[in-house]
Amino acid sequence: MFILKERDALATFMYGLRAPDTRRQYPRRFQHFLDFLRIPGTLEEQAKQFVLKARQNQMWAQESLMSFIDFQKERVRRGEISESTITNYYKATKLFCVMNDIVLNWKKISHGLPSGRRSANDRAPTLEEIQRLIEYPDRRIKPIIYTMASSGVRIGAWDYLQWKHISPISNDTTGEIIAAKVLVYPGDREEYYTFITPEAYNELKEWMDFRAGYGEKVSGESWVMRDLWQTTNMNYGAKFGLATFPKKLKSSGIKRLIEHALWEQGIRHRLASGVRRHEWKAAHGLRKFFKSRAEQAMKPINVELTMGHDIGVSASYYKPTEREVLEDYLKAVDLLTINGDKIILQKQVLELKEKSKEENYIIKGRFSEKEKEIQLLRQRDSMNTDAISTLSDQLTKVMQEIEILKKQQR
């Protein structure tokens, strides 16, 4: 006979968490409440003890949660946390109770929650600030920042991103890379696609080639972000890993890297007295940068789709093809390019080189034609001295033009 075993309390809670970021954040937020109750043990043990006591005495659980909210409201008054933090704790705790059949008077409890702001008042970073940020001397900073700023992906997306999830898209006529498709949260129910600029893809490609150059076996299964390794003969002890044994750089490590770069580049400073938040968030600020810039050129609903947002009832009716979303995204590429001036200059240099090659080819053709004409004249019995002299002068002029072109190409 099959006996159904009751699911563990924490496992039941995790079952109700769908989005990758939620699965990462909610358990930690709920643990703040359990720590407040001074329940000992690991999170799994704390959750189990809380469920047992709450089912025996639901009034205790309700009063405990209300006391926890009062305690956090006092922290808000002291400037230690924001009002929205309390709501985040409440949501995680409520979901845990609902998933574990703990019935409380949620309407009564929610009346004590602070109203808070519906949207944060932090801003998006400016283009100049991002340009300063990418000058931080870590080989990974450019591909990270370019990717996040041009796609709007959340920091948690890096925990799932492998090289096979990034596909370059080329112009059908010229073969030039115009964007790259990124599969976000692959294999998860929250999976969606977005795009990155050619600038971002090229930096990612250079990063992967750089790794391969030091012996790493880069494949589609390789994590896009990894640890650093020693690239010189100097002995740095255990500070760096081995190039041939990559370790995935988790989203938490990427966030620390960005924050460290902000301080080192002089973009982030110590907060003034009474100020609790910096002007823009380290990782989420790049998502805001994407949204604010992309909406200047794209349809707002396509911006929401490429950010992985739920578009509500519109999802039942608005079904654009991937090609249609890409074409809309291409309108915003220039706005999402960080070093646009550099890329424009590179294109101009390339165009000049191509133009010089074409002119050089034409001049060489003319040179060859004149040589043949002189040879034909010399082969005739009645040599026309004046005609040969004229052709020789023309030939000299062509040779001078070739020399000028050579100097311009150096």
Short mmCIF file of C-alpha atoms in Angstrom, two decimals, residues 16-393:
data_model
loop_
_atom_site.label_atom_id
_atom_site.label_comp_id
_atom_site.label_asym_id
_atom_site.label_seq_id
_atom_site.Cartn_x
_atom_site.Cartn_y
_atom_site.Cartn_z
CA GLY A 16 4.77 28.16 -4.13
CA LEU A 17 7.69 30.26 -5.36
CA ARG A 18 7.78 30.44 -9.14
CA ALA A 19 10.13 33.22 -10.23
CA PRO A 20 13.88 32.61 -9.73
CA ASP A 21 14.35 35.93 -7.92
CA THR A 22 11.43 35.14 -5.60
CA ARG A 23 12.90 31.74 -4.76
CA ARG A 24 16.10 33.50 -3.80
CA GLN A 25 14.59 36.38 -1.80
CA TYR A 26 11.49 35.02 -0.01
CA PRO A 27 13.17 32.37 2.19
CA ARG A 28 15.65 34.98 3.45
CA ARG A 29 12.86 37.47 4.17
CA PHE A 30 10.79 34.88 6.01
CA GLN A 31 13.80 33.94 8.11
CA HIS A 32 13.92 37.49 9.52
CA PHE A 33 10.55 36.75 11.15
CA LEU A 34 11.70 33.38 12.49
CA ASP A 35 14.87 34.96 13.91
CA PHE A 36 12.70 37.60 15.60
CA LEU A 37 10.83 34.74 17.32
CA ARG A 38 14.22 33.35 18.41
CA ILE A 39 13.49 29.91 17.01
CA PRO A 40 16.83 28.04 16.89
CA GLY A 41 18.28 25.87 14.15
CA THR A 42 18.58 26.00 10.38
CA LEU A 43 15.88 27.58 8.26
CA GLU A 44 14.36 24.16 7.63
CA GLU A 45 14.29 23.40 11.36
CA GLN A 46 12.93 26.87 12.20
CA ALA A 47 10.13 26.49 9.65
CA LYS A 48 9.13 23.10 11.00
CA GLN A 49 8.98 24.34 14.61
CA PHE A 50 6.98 27.41 13.61
CA VAL A 51 4.39 25.32 11.74
CA LEU A 52 3.92 22.95 14.70
CA LYS A 53 3.39 25.78 17.18
CA ALA A 54 1.24 27.90 14.83
CA ARG A 55 -1.14 25.01 14.13
CA GLN A 56 -1.55 24.44 17.85
CA ASN A 57 -2.02 28.12 18.63
CA GLN A 58 -2.97 30.32 15.68
CA MET A 59 -3.55 33.32 17.93
CA TRP A 60 0.12 33.11 19.02
CA ALA A 61 1.21 33.14 15.38
CA GLN A 62 -1.00 36.15 14.60
CA GLU A 63 0.15 38.19 17.61
CA SER A 64 3.77 37.27 16.87
CA LEU A 65 3.50 38.58 13.32
CA MET A 66 1.85 41.82 14.50
CA SER A 67 4.62 42.32 17.09
CA PHE A 68 7.21 41.70 14.36
CA ILE A 69 5.60 44.39 12.19
CA ASP A 70 5.57 46.85 15.12
CA PHE A 71 9.27 46.15 15.69
CA GLN A 72 10.09 46.80 12.03
CA LYS A 73 8.03 50.02 12.04
CA GLU A 74 10.22 51.26 14.86
CA ARG A 75 13.27 50.49 12.73
CA VAL A 76 11.72 52.61 9.96
CA ARG A 77 11.36 55.53 12.38
CA ARG A 78 15.04 55.18 13.29
CA GLY A 79 15.95 55.27 9.59
CA GLU A 80 17.36 51.72 9.54
CA ILE A 81 15.05 50.31 6.84
CA SER A 82 12.44 51.59 4.40
CA GLU A 83 8.69 51.07 4.72
CA SER A 84 8.61 48.79 1.68
CA THR A 85 10.96 46.36 3.48
CA ILE A 86 8.21 45.58 6.01
CA THR A 87 5.80 44.75 3.19
CA ASN A 88 8.38 42.38 1.71
CA TYR A 89 8.72 40.57 5.07
CA TYR A 90 4.92 40.37 5.35
CA LYS A 91 4.42 38.93 1.85
CA ALA A 92 6.99 36.17 2.41
CA THR A 93 5.52 35.25 5.82
CA LYS A 94 1.95 35.27 4.54
CA LEU A 95 2.83 32.98 1.63
CA PHE A 96 4.58 30.55 3.97
CA CYS A 97 1.48 30.39 6.20
CA VAL A 98 -0.91 30.01 3.27
CA MET A 99 1.16 27.21 1.74
CA ASN A 100 1.25 25.40 5.10
CA ASP A 101 -2.47 25.82 5.90
CA ILE A 102 -1.98 28.29 8.76
CA VAL A 103 -5.14 30.42 8.77
CA LEU A 104 -4.72 33.92 10.22
CA ASN A 105 -6.78 37.12 10.06
CA TRP A 106 -4.75 38.68 7.24
CA LYS A 107 -7.11 41.64 6.86
CA LYS A 108 -6.54 42.56 10.49
CA ILE A 109 -2.77 42.12 10.25
CA SER A 110 -2.46 44.11 7.00
CA HIS A 111 -4.18 47.15 8.56
CA GLY A 112 -1.00 47.74 10.57
CA LEU A 113 1.30 47.79 7.54
CA PRO A 114 2.75 51.17 6.52
CA SER A 115 1.46 52.47 3.20
CA GLY A 116 4.97 52.90 1.75
CA ARG A 117 5.68 54.10 -1.76
CA ARG A 118 4.21 52.24 -4.71
CA SER A 119 7.39 52.87 -6.67
CA ALA A 120 10.92 53.57 -5.53
CA ASN A 121 12.25 57.10 -5.97
CA ASP A 122 15.68 56.00 -7.14
CA ARG A 123 16.68 56.97 -10.67
CA ALA A 124 18.41 55.30 -13.58
CA PRO A 125 22.16 55.93 -14.00
CA THR A 126 23.22 58.39 -16.65
CA LEU A 127 25.17 57.35 -19.73
CA GLU A 128 28.21 59.22 -18.38
CA GLU A 129 28.04 57.32 -15.07
CA ILE A 130 27.91 53.97 -16.87
CA GLN A 131 30.86 55.01 -19.05
CA ARG A 132 32.85 55.69 -15.88
CA LEU A 133 31.70 52.41 -14.35
CA ILE A 134 33.01 50.27 -17.22
CA GLU A 135 36.50 51.71 -16.79
CA TYR A 136 36.87 49.63 -13.61
CA PRO A 137 39.88 47.29 -14.13
CA ASP A 138 38.12 43.92 -14.08
CA ARG A 139 37.94 42.00 -17.36
CA ARG A 140 34.32 41.06 -16.65
CA ILE A 141 32.84 44.49 -15.95
CA LYS A 142 32.22 45.55 -19.58
CA PRO A 143 30.39 42.38 -20.71
CA ILE A 144 28.31 42.45 -17.51
CA ILE A 145 27.33 46.12 -17.72
CA TYR A 146 26.79 46.17 -21.49
CA THR A 147 24.58 43.08 -21.26
CA MET A 148 22.44 44.33 -18.38
CA ALA A 149 22.09 47.88 -19.71
CA SER A 150 21.08 46.77 -23.21
CA SER A 151 18.69 43.96 -22.19
CA GLY A 152 17.24 44.97 -18.83
CA VAL A 153 17.79 41.49 -17.36
CA ARG A 154 17.61 41.08 -13.60
CA ILE A 155 20.77 40.25 -11.66
CA GLY A 156 19.39 36.74 -10.99
CA ALA A 157 19.47 35.94 -14.71
CA TRP A 158 23.23 35.32 -14.50
CA ASP A 159 22.62 32.21 -12.38
CA TYR A 160 21.06 30.52 -15.43
CA LEU A 161 22.98 32.06 -18.32
CA GLN A 162 25.21 29.74 -20.37
CA TRP A 163 27.00 30.56 -23.61
CA LYS A 164 24.47 28.55 -25.65
CA HIS A 165 21.71 30.89 -24.47
CA ILE A 166 23.21 33.83 -26.39
CA SER A 167 22.76 33.75 -30.17
CA PRO A 168 24.17 36.44 -32.50
CA ILE A 169 21.86 37.86 -35.18
CA SER A 170 23.41 39.02 -38.48
CA ASN A 171 22.24 41.26 -41.28
CA ASP A 172 21.07 39.05 -44.16
CA THR A 173 22.88 41.19 -46.73
CA THR A 174 26.12 42.36 -45.14
CA GLY A 175 26.62 39.63 -42.52
CA GLU A 176 27.19 42.32 -39.88
CA ILE A 177 26.02 41.47 -36.35
CA ILE A 178 23.03 43.69 -35.57
CA ALA A 179 22.02 42.23 -32.17
CA ALA A 180 22.01 38.98 -30.19
CA LYS A 181 19.14 37.03 -28.70
CA VAL A 182 19.36 36.09 -25.01
CA LEU A 183 17.26 33.31 -23.48
CA VAL A 184 16.52 34.34 -19.89
CA TYR A 185 15.74 31.78 -17.13
CA PRO A 186 15.95 28.87 -19.64
CA GLY A 187 13.99 25.79 -18.64
CA ASP A 188 11.99 27.70 -16.02
CA ARG A 189 8.30 28.57 -16.32
CA GLU A 190 9.38 32.23 -16.22
CA GLU A 191 11.55 31.76 -19.34
CA TYR A 192 11.49 34.59 -21.88
CA TYR A 193 13.77 36.12 -24.51
CA THR A 194 15.32 39.52 -24.91
CA PHE A 195 18.07 41.09 -27.00
CA ILE A 196 21.44 42.78 -26.48
CA THR A 197 23.32 45.28 -28.63
CA PRO A 198 26.19 44.35 -30.98
CA GLU A 199 28.45 46.17 -28.53
CA ALA A 200 27.36 43.87 -25.71
CA TYR A 201 27.66 40.71 -27.79
CA ASN A 202 31.14 41.63 -29.03
CA GLU A 203 32.32 42.17 -25.45
CA LEU A 204 30.86 38.82 -24.39
CA LYS A 205 32.51 37.10 -27.36
CA GLU A 206 35.88 38.69 -26.57
CA TRP A 207 35.49 37.55 -22.93
CA MET A 208 34.78 33.96 -23.97
CA ASP A 209 37.68 34.01 -26.48
CA PHE A 210 39.95 35.43 -23.77
CA ARG A 211 39.08 32.47 -21.53
CA ALA A 212 39.65 29.98 -24.34
CA GLY A 213 43.05 31.57 -24.96
CA TYR A 214 44.12 30.53 -21.45
CA GLY A 215 43.13 26.91 -21.91
CA GLU A 216 39.51 26.82 -20.79
CA LYS A 217 37.38 24.46 -22.88
CA VAL A 218 34.63 26.90 -23.76
CA SER A 219 31.42 25.31 -25.03
CA GLY A 220 27.72 26.03 -25.12
CA GLU A 221 27.48 24.63 -21.58
CA SER A 222 30.02 27.15 -20.21
CA TRP A 223 28.68 29.67 -17.71
CA VAL A 224 28.90 33.15 -19.17
CA MET A 225 30.41 34.58 -15.98
CA ARG A 226 33.11 32.78 -14.05
CA ASP A 227 35.84 33.38 -11.46
CA LEU A 228 39.17 35.00 -12.32
CA TRP A 229 42.44 33.10 -12.69
CA GLN A 230 46.13 33.90 -12.46
CA THR A 231 47.49 35.22 -15.77
CA THR A 232 51.11 35.89 -14.74
CA ASN A 233 53.98 33.88 -13.26
CA MET A 234 53.75 35.77 -9.96
CA ASN A 235 52.56 33.76 -6.98
CA TYR A 236 49.28 35.14 -5.59
CA GLY A 237 48.59 32.18 -3.31
CA ALA A 238 44.96 31.03 -3.26
CA LYS A 239 43.59 34.38 -4.49
CA PHE A 240 42.89 33.13 -8.01
CA GLY A 241 41.60 29.83 -9.37
CA LEU A 242 42.76 27.93 -12.44
CA ALA A 243 41.86 28.98 -15.97
CA THR A 244 41.13 25.37 -16.92
CA PHE A 245 38.76 24.78 -13.95
CA PRO A 246 36.14 27.54 -14.15
CA LYS A 247 33.79 28.25 -11.26
CA LYS A 248 30.50 29.99 -11.97
CA LEU A 249 30.26 33.56 -10.74
CA LYS A 250 26.86 33.69 -9.06
CA SER A 251 24.51 36.66 -9.21
CA SER A 252 25.48 37.61 -5.65
CA GLY A 253 29.14 37.79 -6.74
CA ILE A 254 28.24 39.88 -9.80
CA LYS A 255 26.29 42.29 -7.61
CA ARG A 256 29.28 42.67 -5.28
CA LEU A 257 31.53 43.26 -8.29
CA ILE A 258 29.29 46.07 -9.58
CA GLU A 259 29.01 47.66 -6.14
CA HIS A 260 32.77 47.53 -5.63
CA ALA A 261 33.30 49.12 -9.05
CA LEU A 262 30.89 51.94 -8.16
CA TRP A 263 32.92 52.83 -5.08
CA GLU A 264 36.32 52.44 -6.74
CA GLN A 265 35.31 54.60 -9.72
CA GLY A 266 34.11 57.39 -7.44
CA ILE A 267 30.50 57.10 -8.58
CA ARG A 268 29.12 56.07 -5.20
CA HIS A 269 29.89 58.09 -2.06
CA ARG A 270 29.11 57.91 1.63
CA LEU A 271 25.49 58.92 2.28
CA ALA A 272 24.77 62.24 3.93
CA SER A 273 23.25 62.29 7.40
CA GLY A 274 19.58 61.29 7.30
CA VAL A 275 19.78 59.87 3.76
CA ARG A 276 19.11 56.12 3.58
CA ARG A 277 19.46 55.30 -0.09
CA HIS A 278 21.85 56.01 -2.93
CA GLU A 279 20.50 57.80 -5.98
CA TRP A 280 20.44 54.64 -8.06
CA LYS A 281 20.68 50.94 -7.26
CA ALA A 282 23.76 49.04 -8.32
CA ALA A 283 22.14 46.27 -10.37
CA HIS A 284 18.49 47.29 -10.67
CA GLY A 285 19.54 50.75 -11.85
CA LEU A 286 20.77 49.18 -15.10
CA ARG A 287 17.30 47.68 -15.59
CA LYS A 288 15.82 51.15 -15.18
CA PHE A 289 18.38 52.50 -17.65
CA PHE A 290 17.19 49.97 -20.23
CA LYS A 291 13.51 50.76 -19.71
CA SER A 292 13.91 54.55 -19.80
CA ARG A 293 16.08 54.47 -22.94
CA ALA A 294 14.25 51.72 -24.82
CA GLU A 295 10.86 53.39 -24.41
CA GLN A 296 12.17 56.39 -26.35
CA ALA A 297 12.22 54.27 -29.51
CA MET A 298 10.26 51.04 -28.91
CA LYS A 299 6.61 50.25 -28.30
CA PRO A 300 6.10 50.23 -24.51
CA ILE A 301 4.47 46.78 -24.64
CA ASN A 302 7.54 45.35 -26.43
CA VAL A 303 9.77 46.89 -23.77
CA GLU A 304 7.71 45.07 -21.13
CA LEU A 305 8.04 41.79 -23.04
CA THR A 306 11.83 42.10 -23.35
CA MET A 307 12.03 42.80 -19.60
CA GLY A 308 10.07 39.64 -18.75
CA HIS A 309 7.15 41.61 -17.29
CA ASP A 310 3.63 40.24 -17.15
CA ILE A 311 1.53 42.26 -19.62
CA GLY A 312 -1.72 41.02 -18.10
CA VAL A 313 -4.77 40.43 -20.28
CA SER A 314 -2.87 41.85 -23.27
CA ALA A 315 -0.89 38.59 -23.37
CA SER A 316 -4.05 36.84 -24.64
CA TYR A 317 -4.34 39.17 -27.62
CA TYR A 318 -0.91 40.64 -28.37
CA LYS A 319 1.20 37.90 -29.98
CA PRO A 320 4.11 39.54 -31.84
CA THR A 321 6.62 37.34 -33.65
CA GLU A 322 10.20 37.28 -32.46
CA ARG A 323 11.19 39.04 -35.68
CA GLU A 324 8.72 41.87 -35.02
CA VAL A 325 10.06 42.42 -31.51
CA LEU A 326 13.63 42.33 -32.85
CA GLU A 327 12.85 44.96 -35.50
CA ASP A 328 11.39 47.18 -32.79
CA TYR A 329 14.43 46.57 -30.56
CA LEU A 330 16.80 47.57 -33.37
CA LYS A 331 15.27 51.07 -33.26
CA ALA A 332 16.67 51.44 -29.73
CA VAL A 333 20.15 49.98 -30.31
CA ASP A 334 21.85 53.38 -30.61
CA LEU A 335 20.18 54.56 -27.38
CA LEU A 336 21.31 51.41 -25.56
CA THR A 337 24.90 51.53 -26.82
CA ILE A 338 27.28 52.78 -24.12
CA ASN A 339 30.32 53.75 -26.21
CA GLY A 340 28.39 54.90 -29.26
CA ASP A 341 30.96 57.49 -30.34
CA LYS A 342 33.68 54.83 -30.42
CA ILE A 343 31.56 52.50 -32.55
CA ILE A 344 30.64 55.30 -34.98
CA LEU A 345 34.35 56.19 -35.32
CA GLN A 346 35.24 52.55 -35.99
CA LYS A 347 32.58 52.38 -38.74
CA GLN A 348 33.88 55.59 -40.31
CA VAL A 349 37.47 54.26 -40.32
CA LEU A 350 36.27 51.01 -41.89
CA GLU A 351 34.32 52.90 -44.55
CA LEU A 352 37.38 55.06 -45.35
CA LYS A 353 39.55 51.96 -45.67
CA GLU A 354 37.02 50.37 -48.03
CA LYS A 355 36.84 53.58 -50.04
CA SER A 356 40.65 53.77 -50.24
CA LYS A 357 40.81 50.15 -51.40
CA GLU A 358 38.28 50.88 -54.13
CA GLU A 359 40.10 54.02 -55.30
CA ASN A 360 43.42 52.14 -55.21
CA TYR A 361 41.90 49.40 -57.37
CA ILE A 362 40.65 51.97 -59.94
CA ILE A 363 44.03 53.75 -60.09
CA LYS A 364 45.90 50.47 -60.53
CA GLY A 365 43.54 49.62 -63.36
CA ARG A 366 44.24 52.92 -65.06
CA PHE A 367 47.98 52.40 -64.53
CA SER A 368 47.82 48.99 -66.19
CA GLU A 369 45.87 50.37 -69.16
CA LYS A 370 48.41 53.18 -69.77
CA GLU A 371 51.31 50.72 -69.62
CA LYS A 372 49.66 48.56 -72.27
CA GLU A 373 49.05 51.59 -74.51
CA ILE A 374 52.75 52.63 -74.30
CA GLN A 375 53.88 49.11 -75.09
CA LEU A 376 51.61 49.00 -78.17
CA LEU A 377 52.94 52.35 -79.42
CA ARG A 378 56.54 51.20 -79.01
CA GLN A 379 55.83 48.05 -80.94
CA ARG A 380 54.69 50.05 -84.01
CA ASP A 381 57.25 50.90 -86.68
CA SER A 382 56.17 54.50 -86.88
CA MET A 383 56.54 55.51 -83.26
CA ASN A 384 54.63 58.65 -82.25
CA THR A 385 57.01 60.43 -79.85
CA ASP A 386 54.45 63.00 -78.72
CA ALA A 387 51.85 60.34 -77.90
CA ILE A 388 54.36 58.32 -75.87
CA SER A 389 55.44 61.44 -73.98
CA THR A 390 51.82 62.26 -73.12
CA LEU A 391 51.14 58.74 -71.91
CA SER A 392 54.33 58.75 -69.84
CA ASP A 393 53.21 61.96 -68.12
#
